[in-house]
Coordinates of C-alpha atoms in Angstrom, one line a residue:
Chain P
X1 CA 111.3 121.6 94.1
X2 CA 112.1 124.1 96.8
X3 CA 112.4 122.4 100.1
X4 CA 114.0 124.6 102.6
X5 CA 113.2 127.4 104.9
X6 CA 111.9 127.8 108.4
X7 CA 109.0 130.2 108.8
X8 CA 109.0 130.5 112.5
X9 CA 111.6 130.0 115.2
X10 CA 111.5 127.5 118.0
X11 CA 112.3 124.2 116.3
X12 CA 115.2 122.1 117.4
X13 CA 116.1 119.3 115.1
X14 CA 117.2 116.1 116.8
X15 CA 120.8 115.9 118.2
X16 CA 123.0 114.4 115.6
X17 CA 120.4 115.0 112.8
X18 CA 123.2 115.7 110.3
X19 CA 124.5 112.2 110.9
X20 CA 121.0 110.8 110.6
X21 CA 120.4 112.8 107.4
X22 CA 123.6 111.4 105.9
X23 CA 122.2 107.9 106.3
X24 CA 118.6 108.7 105.4
X25 CA 119.4 110.5 102.1
X26 CA 121.0 107.5 100.3
X27 CA 118.6 105.1 101.9
X28 CA 115.6 107.1 100.7
X29 CA 117.0 107.3 97.2
X30 CA 117.5 103.5 97.3
X31 CA 113.9 103.2 98.5
X32 CA 112.6 105.3 95.6
X33 CA 114.4 103.0 93.2
X34 CA 113.1 99.9 95.0
X35 CA 109.5 101.2 95.0
X36 CA 109.7 102.1 91.3
X37 CA 111.0 98.7 90.3
X38 CA 108.3 96.9 92.5
X39 CA 105.5 99.0 91.0
X40 CA 106.8 98.5 87.5
X41 CA 106.8 94.7 88.1
X42 CA 103.2 94.8 89.4
X43 CA 101.9 97.0 86.6
X44 CA 103.6 94.9 83.8
X45 CA 102.3 91.6 85.3
X46 CA 98.8 93.1 85.5
X47 CA 98.9 94.5 81.9
X48 CA 99.8 91.0 80.7
X49 CA 96.5 89.8 82.1
X50 CA 94.6 92.8 80.8
X51 CA 95.7 92.0 77.3
X52 CA 93.8 88.7 77.6
X53 CA 90.5 90.6 78.1
X54 CA 90.6 92.1 74.6
X55 CA 92.4 89.2 72.8
Chain K
X9 CA 116.7 103.8 125.9
X10 CA 117.8 101.5 123.1
X11 CA 114.7 102.3 121.1
X12 CA 114.7 106.0 121.6
X13 CA 115.8 106.5 118.0
X14 CA 112.2 105.7 117.2
X15 CA 110.8 108.7 119.1
X16 CA 109.4 111.6 117.2
X17 CA 112.1 113.9 118.7
X18 CA 114.8 111.8 117.1
X19 CA 113.2 112.0 113.6
X20 CA 113.1 115.8 113.2
X21 CA 114.8 116.6 109.9
X22 CA 117.3 119.4 109.5
X23 CA 115.8 122.5 107.7
X24 CA 117.7 121.6 104.5
X25 CA 116.2 118.1 104.3
X26 CA 114.5 117.4 101.0
X27 CA 110.9 116.7 101.6
X28 CA 110.8 114.3 98.5
X29 CA 112.8 111.9 100.6
X30 CA 109.8 111.1 102.7
X31 CA 107.3 109.7 100.1
X32 CA 109.3 106.5 99.5
X33 CA 109.1 105.6 103.2
X34 CA 105.3 106.0 103.0
X35 CA 105.2 104.0 99.8
X36 CA 107.3 101.2 101.2
X37 CA 104.8 100.8 104.0
X38 CA 101.7 101.1 101.8
X39 CA 103.0 98.8 99.1
X40 CA 103.7 96.2 101.7
X41 CA 100.4 96.3 103.5
X42 CA 98.5 96.6 100.2
X43 CA 99.2 92.9 99.9
X44 CA 95.9 92.3 101.8
X45 CA 93.9 93.0 98.6
X46 CA 95.8 90.0 97.0
X47 CA 94.8 87.6 99.8
X48 CA 92.4 85.9 97.4
X49 CA 95.4 84.1 95.7
X50 CA 95.8 82.1 98.9
X51 CA 92.1 81.2 99.2
X52 CA 92.0 78.0 97.1
X53 CA 95.4 76.7 98.5
X54 CA 94.2 77.4 102.1
X55 CA 90.9 75.6 101.4
X56 CA 92.8 72.6 100.1
X57 CA 95.3 72.6 102.9
X58 CA 92.7 72.9 105.8
X59 CA 90.2 70.7 103.9
X60 CA 87.4 73.1 104.7
X61 CA 84.9 75.4 102.9
X62 CA 85.5 78.8 101.4
X63 CA 83.7 80.7 104.2
X64 CA 86.1 79.8 107.1
X65 CA 89.0 80.9 104.9
X66 CA 87.3 84.1 103.8
X67 CA 87.0 85.0 107.5
X68 CA 90.7 85.6 107.6
X69 CA 90.4 88.5 105.2
X70 CA 87.3 89.9 107.0
X71 CA 89.1 89.8 110.4
X72 CA 92.1 91.7 108.9
X73 CA 89.8 94.4 107.4
X74 CA 87.8 94.8 110.6
X75 CA 91.0 95.1 112.6
X76 CA 92.3 97.6 110.1
X77 CA 89.4 100.0 110.9
X78 CA 89.3 99.2 114.6
X79 CA 93.1 99.7 115.1
X80 CA 93.2 102.9 113.0
X81 CA 90.4 104.3 115.1
X82 CA 91.7 103.2 118.5
X83 CA 95.4 103.8 117.9
X84 CA 95.1 106.9 115.7
X85 CA 95.9 109.3 118.5
X86 CA 98.9 107.2 119.6
X87 CA 100.2 107.2 116.0
X88 CA 99.8 110.9 115.8
X89 CA 101.7 111.5 119.0
X90 CA 104.4 108.9 118.4
X91 CA 105.4 110.0 115.0
X92 CA 105.8 108.0 111.7
X93 CA 109.0 106.1 112.6
X94 CA 107.7 104.4 115.7
X95 CA 104.3 103.8 114.1
X96 CA 105.8 102.3 110.9
X97 CA 108.2 100.1 113.1
X98 CA 105.2 98.7 115.1
X99 CA 103.2 98.2 111.9
X100 CA 106.2 96.3 110.3
X101 CA 106.4 94.0 113.4
X102 CA 102.6 93.4 113.4
X103 CA 102.3 92.9 109.6
X104 CA 105.3 90.6 109.3
X105 CA 104.5 88.9 112.6
X106 CA 101.1 88.2 111.2
X107 CA 102.7 86.3 108.3
X108 CA 105.0 84.3 110.6
X109 CA 102.2 83.3 113.1
X110 CA 100.0 82.5 110.1
X111 CA 102.8 80.2 108.7
X112 CA 103.0 78.5 112.1
X113 CA 99.2 78.0 112.0
X114 CA 99.3 76.5 108.5
X115 CA 102.3 74.2 109.5
X116 CA 100.5 72.9 112.6
X117 CA 97.0 72.8 110.9
X118 CA 95.6 75.3 113.4
X119 CA 93.3 77.7 111.5
X120 CA 92.7 79.8 114.6
X121 CA 96.4 80.7 114.6
X122 CA 96.0 82.0 111.0
X123 CA 93.0 84.1 112.3
X124 CA 95.1 85.4 115.2
X125 CA 98.2 86.0 113.0
X126 CA 97.2 87.3 109.6
X127 CA 93.8 88.4 110.8
X128 CA 94.2 90.1 114.2
X129 CA 97.9 90.9 114.4
X130 CA 98.3 91.6 110.7
X131 CA 95.1 93.7 110.8
X132 CA 96.6 95.9 113.5
X133 CA 99.7 96.3 111.3
X134 CA 97.4 97.3 108.5
X135 CA 95.5 100.0 110.5
X136 CA 98.6 101.5 112.1
X137 CA 100.6 101.3 108.8
X138 CA 97.8 102.8 106.8
X139 CA 97.6 106.0 108.8
X140 CA 101.2 106.2 109.9
X141 CA 102.6 108.4 107.1
X142 CA 99.4 110.4 106.3
X143 CA 99.8 113.2 108.9
X144 CA 103.5 113.6 108.2
X145 CA 102.9 113.8 104.4
X146 CA 100.4 116.6 104.9
X147 CA 102.9 118.4 107.1
X148 CA 105.7 118.0 104.5
X149 CA 103.4 119.0 101.7
X150 CA 101.0 121.7 103.1
X151 CA 100.8 123.2 99.6
X152 CA 99.8 119.9 97.9
X153 CA 98.3 117.5 100.5
X154 CA 96.2 115.8 97.9
X155 CA 99.2 114.9 95.8
X156 CA 101.2 113.7 98.8
X157 CA 98.5 111.5 100.3
X158 CA 97.5 110.3 96.8
X159 CA 101.0 109.1 96.2
X160 CA 101.2 107.1 99.4
X161 CA 97.7 105.7 99.3
X162 CA 98.3 104.8 95.6
X163 CA 100.8 102.4 97.1
X164 CA 98.1 100.6 99.0
X165 CA 96.3 100.0 95.7
X166 CA 99.6 99.0 94.0
X167 CA 100.5 96.5 96.8
X168 CA 98.1 93.9 95.4
X169 CA 99.4 94.3 91.9
X170 CA 102.8 93.3 93.2
X171 CA 101.8 90.7 95.8
X172 CA 99.5 88.8 93.5
X173 CA 102.0 87.7 90.8
X174 CA 104.8 87.5 93.4
X175 CA 102.8 85.1 95.7
X176 CA 101.8 83.0 92.7
X177 CA 105.5 82.8 91.6
X178 CA 106.7 81.9 95.1
X179 CA 104.1 79.1 95.5
X180 CA 105.1 77.5 92.2
X181 CA 108.7 77.9 93.2
X182 CA 108.4 76.1 96.5
X183 CA 106.2 73.2 95.4
X184 CA 104.1 71.8 92.6
X185 CA 101.2 71.7 94.9
X186 CA 100.1 75.2 96.0
X187 CA 98.8 74.0 99.4
X188 CA 102.2 72.5 100.2
X189 CA 104.1 75.8 99.5
X190 CA 102.0 78.0 101.8
X191 CA 104.3 77.9 104.8
X192 CA 107.6 79.0 102.9
X193 CA 105.6 81.5 100.9
X194 CA 104.1 83.1 104.0
X195 CA 107.6 83.2 105.7
X196 CA 109.2 84.7 102.5
X197 CA 106.6 87.4 102.2
X198 CA 106.9 88.1 105.9
X199 CA 110.7 88.7 105.6
X200 CA 110.3 90.8 102.4
X201 CA 107.7 93.0 104.0
X202 CA 109.6 93.3 107.3
X203 CA 112.7 94.5 105.4
X204 CA 110.8 96.9 103.2
X205 CA 108.8 98.4 106.0
X206 CA 111.8 98.7 108.3
X207 CA 113.6 100.6 105.6
X208 CA 110.6 102.9 105.4
X209 CA 110.6 103.3 109.2
X210 CA 114.3 104.2 109.4
X211 CA 114.1 106.8 106.7
X212 CA 111.0 108.5 108.0
X213 CA 111.6 112.1 109.0
X214 CA 109.2 114.8 110.3
X215 CA 109.7 118.4 109.4
X216 CA 111.3 120.7 112.0
X217 CA 108.9 122.9 114.1
X218 CA 107.6 125.7 112.0
X219 CA 109.1 124.4 108.8
X220 CA 107.3 125.2 105.7
X221 CA 108.2 125.0 102.0
X222 CA 110.0 128.2 100.9
X223 CA 107.5 130.7 99.5
X224 CA 104.5 128.8 101.0
X225 CA 101.9 131.0 102.7
X226 CA 98.9 129.1 104.2
X227 CA 95.7 130.0 102.4
X228 CA 93.6 132.1 104.8
X229 CA 90.3 130.3 105.2
X230 CA 90.1 129.8 101.5
X231 CA 87.5 128.4 99.2
X232 CA 84.5 130.0 101.0
X233 CA 85.8 128.8 104.4
X234 CA 86.2 125.2 103.1
X235 CA 89.9 125.3 104.0
X236 CA 90.3 126.0 107.7
X237 CA 93.2 127.7 109.3
X238 CA 92.1 126.5 112.7
X239 CA 92.9 123.3 114.6
X240 CA 90.4 120.7 115.7
X241 CA 91.4 117.8 118.0
X242 CA 90.3 114.2 117.2
X243 CA 88.2 114.2 120.3
X244 CA 86.3 117.3 119.2
X245 CA 86.2 116.2 115.5
X246 CA 83.9 113.3 116.2
X247 CA 81.4 115.6 117.9
X248 CA 81.0 117.6 114.7
X249 CA 78.4 117.1 111.9
X250 CA 81.2 117.6 109.4
X251 CA 83.0 114.5 110.5
X252 CA 79.8 112.3 110.3
X253 CA 78.9 113.7 106.9
X254 CA 82.4 112.8 105.7
X255 CA 81.9 109.4 107.3
X256 CA 78.8 108.9 105.2
X257 CA 80.6 110.2 102.0
X258 CA 83.4 107.7 102.5
X259 CA 81.0 104.9 103.4
X260 CA 78.9 105.4 100.3
X261 CA 81.9 105.8 97.9
X262 CA 83.5 102.6 99.3
X263 CA 80.3 100.6 99.4
X264 CA 79.7 101.3 95.7
X265 CA 83.2 100.6 94.7
X266 CA 83.5 97.3 96.6
X267 CA 80.2 96.2 95.1
X268 CA 81.9 95.9 91.7
X269 CA 85.4 95.0 92.9
X270 CA 84.2 92.1 95.0
X271 CA 82.2 90.5 92.2
X272 CA 84.2 91.7 89.2
X273 CA 85.2 88.4 87.8
X274 CA 81.8 86.6 87.9
X275 CA 80.0 89.8 87.0
X276 CA 81.7 90.3 83.6
X277 CA 81.3 86.6 82.8
X278 CA 77.5 86.9 83.6
X279 CA 77.2 90.1 81.5
X280 CA 79.0 88.7 78.5
X281 CA 78.9 85.0 77.6
X282 CA 82.1 85.1 75.5
X283 CA 84.2 86.2 78.5
X284 CA 86.0 83.2 80.1
X285 CA 87.7 83.1 83.5
X286 CA 91.1 84.1 82.1
X287 CA 89.8 87.2 80.3
X288 CA 87.8 88.0 83.5
X289 CA 91.1 87.9 85.4
X290 CA 92.3 90.6 82.9
X291 CA 89.2 92.7 83.8
X292 CA 90.0 92.4 87.5
X293 CA 93.6 93.5 86.7
X294 CA 92.4 96.5 84.8
X295 CA 90.1 97.5 87.7
X296 CA 93.1 97.2 90.0
X297 CA 95.1 99.5 87.8
X298 CA 92.2 102.0 87.6
X299 CA 91.9 101.8 91.4
X300 CA 95.6 102.5 91.9
X301 CA 96.0 105.3 89.3
X302 CA 92.7 107.0 90.4
X303 CA 94.3 107.4 93.9
X304 CA 97.1 109.5 92.5
X305 CA 95.4 111.3 89.6
X306 CA 92.2 112.4 91.3
X307 CA 93.7 113.2 94.7
X308 CA 96.3 115.4 93.0
X309 CA 93.5 117.0 90.9
X310 CA 91.7 117.8 94.2
X311 CA 94.6 120.2 95.1
X312 CA 93.5 122.3 92.1
X313 CA 89.7 122.1 92.0
X314 CA 89.0 121.6 95.7
X315 CA 88.0 118.7 97.8
X316 CA 84.2 119.2 97.9
X317 CA 83.9 119.5 94.0
X318 CA 86.0 116.4 93.4
X319 CA 83.7 114.4 95.8
X320 CA 80.7 115.8 93.9
X321 CA 82.4 114.2 90.8
X322 CA 83.2 110.9 92.5
X323 CA 79.6 110.5 93.8
X324 CA 77.6 112.4 91.1
X325 CA 79.3 111.2 88.0
X326 CA 79.7 107.8 89.7
X327 CA 75.9 107.5 90.2
X328 CA 75.4 108.3 86.4
X329 CA 78.0 105.7 85.4
X330 CA 76.4 103.1 87.7
X331 CA 73.1 103.9 86.0
X332 CA 74.6 103.4 82.6
X333 CA 76.1 100.1 83.8
X334 CA 72.8 98.9 85.1
X335 CA 70.7 100.0 82.1
X336 CA 73.0 99.6 79.1
X337 CA 76.0 97.6 80.4
X338 CA 75.2 94.6 78.2
X339 CA 75.1 96.6 75.0
X340 CA 78.9 96.8 74.7
X341 CA 81.9 95.1 76.3
X342 CA 84.0 98.2 75.8
X343 CA 81.3 100.4 77.4
X344 CA 81.0 98.0 80.4
X345 CA 84.8 97.8 80.9
X346 CA 85.4 101.6 80.5
X347 CA 82.5 102.5 82.8
X348 CA 83.6 100.1 85.5
X349 CA 87.2 101.3 85.3
X350 CA 86.2 104.9 85.8
X351 CA 84.0 103.9 88.7
X352 CA 87.0 102.1 90.3
X353 CA 89.2 105.1 89.7
X354 CA 86.7 107.2 91.7
X355 CA 86.7 104.5 94.4
X356 CA 90.5 104.8 94.8
X357 CA 90.3 108.6 94.5
X358 CA 87.8 108.7 97.3
X359 CA 90.2 106.9 99.6
X360 CA 93.2 109.0 98.7
X361 CA 91.5 112.4 98.8
X362 CA 89.9 112.0 102.2
X363 CA 93.0 112.8 104.3
X364 CA 93.4 116.1 102.5
X365 CA 89.6 116.8 102.9
X366 CA 90.0 116.2 106.6
X367 CA 93.0 118.5 106.7
X368 CA 90.9 121.2 105.0
X369 CA 88.1 120.9 107.5
X370 CA 89.9 120.2 110.7
X371 CA 93.4 121.5 110.2
X372 CA 96.6 119.5 110.4
X373 CA 96.7 119.3 114.2
X374 CA 95.5 115.7 114.7
X375 CA 94.5 114.9 111.1
X376 CA 96.1 111.4 111.4
X377 CA 94.0 110.5 114.4
X378 CA 90.8 111.9 112.8
X379 CA 91.6 109.9 109.6
X380 CA 92.0 106.8 111.8
X381 CA 88.5 107.3 113.2
X382 CA 87.0 107.9 109.8
X383 CA 88.4 104.6 108.5
X384 CA 85.7 102.8 110.5
X385 CA 83.5 103.8 107.5
X386 CA 85.7 101.5 105.4
X387 CA 85.2 98.6 107.7
X388 CA 81.4 99.1 107.6
X389 CA 81.4 99.5 103.8
X390 CA 83.6 96.3 103.6
X391 CA 80.6 94.4 105.1
X392 CA 77.8 96.4 103.4
X393 CA 79.0 96.4 99.8
X394 CA 79.6 92.7 99.3
X395 CA 76.5 91.9 101.4
X396 CA 74.2 93.9 99.1
X397 CA 75.6 92.5 95.8
X398 CA 76.1 88.9 96.9
X399 CA 72.7 88.5 98.7
X400 CA 70.8 90.1 95.8
X401 CA 72.6 87.9 93.3
X402 CA 71.9 84.8 95.3
X403 CA 68.3 85.7 95.8
X404 CA 67.8 86.4 92.0
X405 CA 69.6 83.2 91.1
X406 CA 67.2 81.3 93.3
X407 CA 64.4 83.0 91.5
X408 CA 65.6 81.6 88.2
X409 CA 67.2 84.8 86.8
X410 CA 70.6 84.7 85.2
X411 CA 73.2 86.8 83.4
X412 CA 73.1 90.6 83.9
X413 CA 69.7 90.3 85.6
X414 CA 71.6 89.0 88.7
X415 CA 73.2 92.4 89.2
X416 CA 70.9 95.0 87.8
X417 CA 69.0 95.6 91.0
X418 CA 72.2 95.9 93.1
X419 CA 73.6 98.3 90.5
X420 CA 70.5 100.5 90.8
X421 CA 70.8 100.3 94.6
X422 CA 74.4 101.6 94.3
X423 CA 73.1 104.5 92.3
X424 CA 70.9 105.3 95.4
X425 CA 73.9 104.8 97.7
X426 CA 76.0 107.3 95.7
X427 CA 73.2 109.8 95.6
X428 CA 73.0 109.6 99.5
X429 CA 76.8 110.2 99.5
X430 CA 76.4 113.1 97.1
X431 CA 73.8 114.8 99.3
X432 CA 76.0 114.2 102.4
X433 CA 78.9 115.9 100.6
X434 CA 76.7 118.8 99.7
X435 CA 76.0 119.2 103.5
X436 CA 79.6 119.5 104.5
X437 CA 80.3 122.9 106.1
X438 CA 83.2 124.5 108.0
X439 CA 83.5 123.3 111.6
X440 CA 81.9 125.7 114.0
X441 CA 84.4 127.8 116.0
X442 CA 83.4 126.3 119.4
X443 CA 85.2 123.1 118.3
X444 CA 88.5 124.9 117.5
X445 CA 91.5 124.5 119.7
X446 CA 92.3 127.6 121.7
X447 CA 95.3 129.6 120.6
X448 CA 98.5 128.0 121.8
X449 CA 96.7 124.8 122.9
X450 CA 97.5 122.9 119.7
X451 CA 101.3 123.4 120.0
X452 CA 101.4 123.4 123.7
X453 CA 99.6 120.1 124.4
X454 CA 100.8 118.1 121.5
X455 CA 104.4 117.5 120.7
X456 CA 103.3 116.3 117.3
X457 CA 101.9 119.7 116.5
X458 CA 105.0 121.4 117.8
X459 CA 107.2 119.2 115.7
X460 CA 105.3 119.4 112.5
X461 CA 103.8 122.6 111.5
X462 CA 101.8 123.2 114.7
X463 CA 103.1 126.7 114.9
X464 CA 101.7 127.4 111.5
X465 CA 98.3 126.2 112.5
X466 CA 98.2 128.2 115.7
X467 CA 99.5 131.3 114.0
X468 CA 96.8 131.0 111.4
X469 CA 94.1 130.4 114.0
X470 CA 95.1 133.7 115.5
X471 CA 94.6 135.4 112.2
X472 CA 91.1 133.9 111.9
X473 CA 90.2 135.1 115.4
X474 CA 91.5 138.6 114.6
X475 CA 89.5 138.8 111.4

């Protein structure tokens, strides 16, 4: 996925944004993992119940 | 200011920031607040604890849903201007605070504190949290707004799938008697959601002014004018026929979906005598999965086939499916389950696609605030849907009817409701130019627009005017 490129001028990222990015990137990746694990837990728990409908 | 790091200006990402790092922040918030759909697991323990009827306990959920719509409508503009980080931060405090105050209410046997905590405060957290990432997602993904909002709003559907088994586990962990474990369970859930939502808040970033994905060129008033390149403010949006037609579309779609969702367990047991309560719980679980996956699948599909056509499918095919359910639902359990699952996937899809539909019709300028105002349709449908199904079922039961006959009339009514929504969707037209923001106004008046693709909107508007 391409994610970069400013199309127009005039934007000023926040002061110290590089430092913020350095924290946000690993934290966001950790959140992706956390969200995936939580969703998998929810889906598997639900599928266990769904099986009972057709058993 | 100690809390200045929450300001929108402090959340602007560098040009090289990967936009795929924002969706987990949105999902963390939506998965947390989606717990509200699993509130029913607390109903029986709360009834036992407060030694009261089901109705006073059901009011807790109703207050939360009404506050969701009200706070999204009232605070939508504030959320739009403050940016996702501050909005998610406030949402986290309100949502977790609602659990903590609710726990105090349970511990002190004060039901009104539960109303105030989980209902009012938690409901505000729901409304602010629900709309907080929507506008930013659309600005990070101007090329695929349906996919982006579908991903986040899928989280709201998925929240209940996680909260339901988690809450049951916590209650059995803390005590043998569910009513005795409510306080620690509420506190634990409050802490979990506070941490998850704060993580989301701190990682939330908005794109730099004028940022756009490489190679992206805004579609110039595409799809027969059904994708605008202009900007419409929230204040002007509610003066347009388009907004109110979309309100009716959402209201009808949600009313029809809630009609099944609310009565799913007793409905399948009344339709098929061989289905017991445990199997019915499986049916409810299947509907939840359909609701969740429909949010992502159909909303992403709308990026390809367009917003108006996909709502024609939700409402038109939905009406046909409801008719099949009403006329032949008892003939086959597989047919009944499959039909209901598709209907629920359309219900979820309707929720997830509407922000992108609003962006198409009103532009990205204040789409979060407009979305907040539109969510009042959800609150209204949350009252209308269950009212139609429950009152008709009660009335028919009193008349001596039973089984599928309890629901057939309400299912036919839902066919009519969906046809009304279908017609409203047919009437959706581009917003007249007199409601458009003047060139430069969108970026000049609103820091949100300046910080999140506002330049793109205004530049596009100029193109429209020159055409």
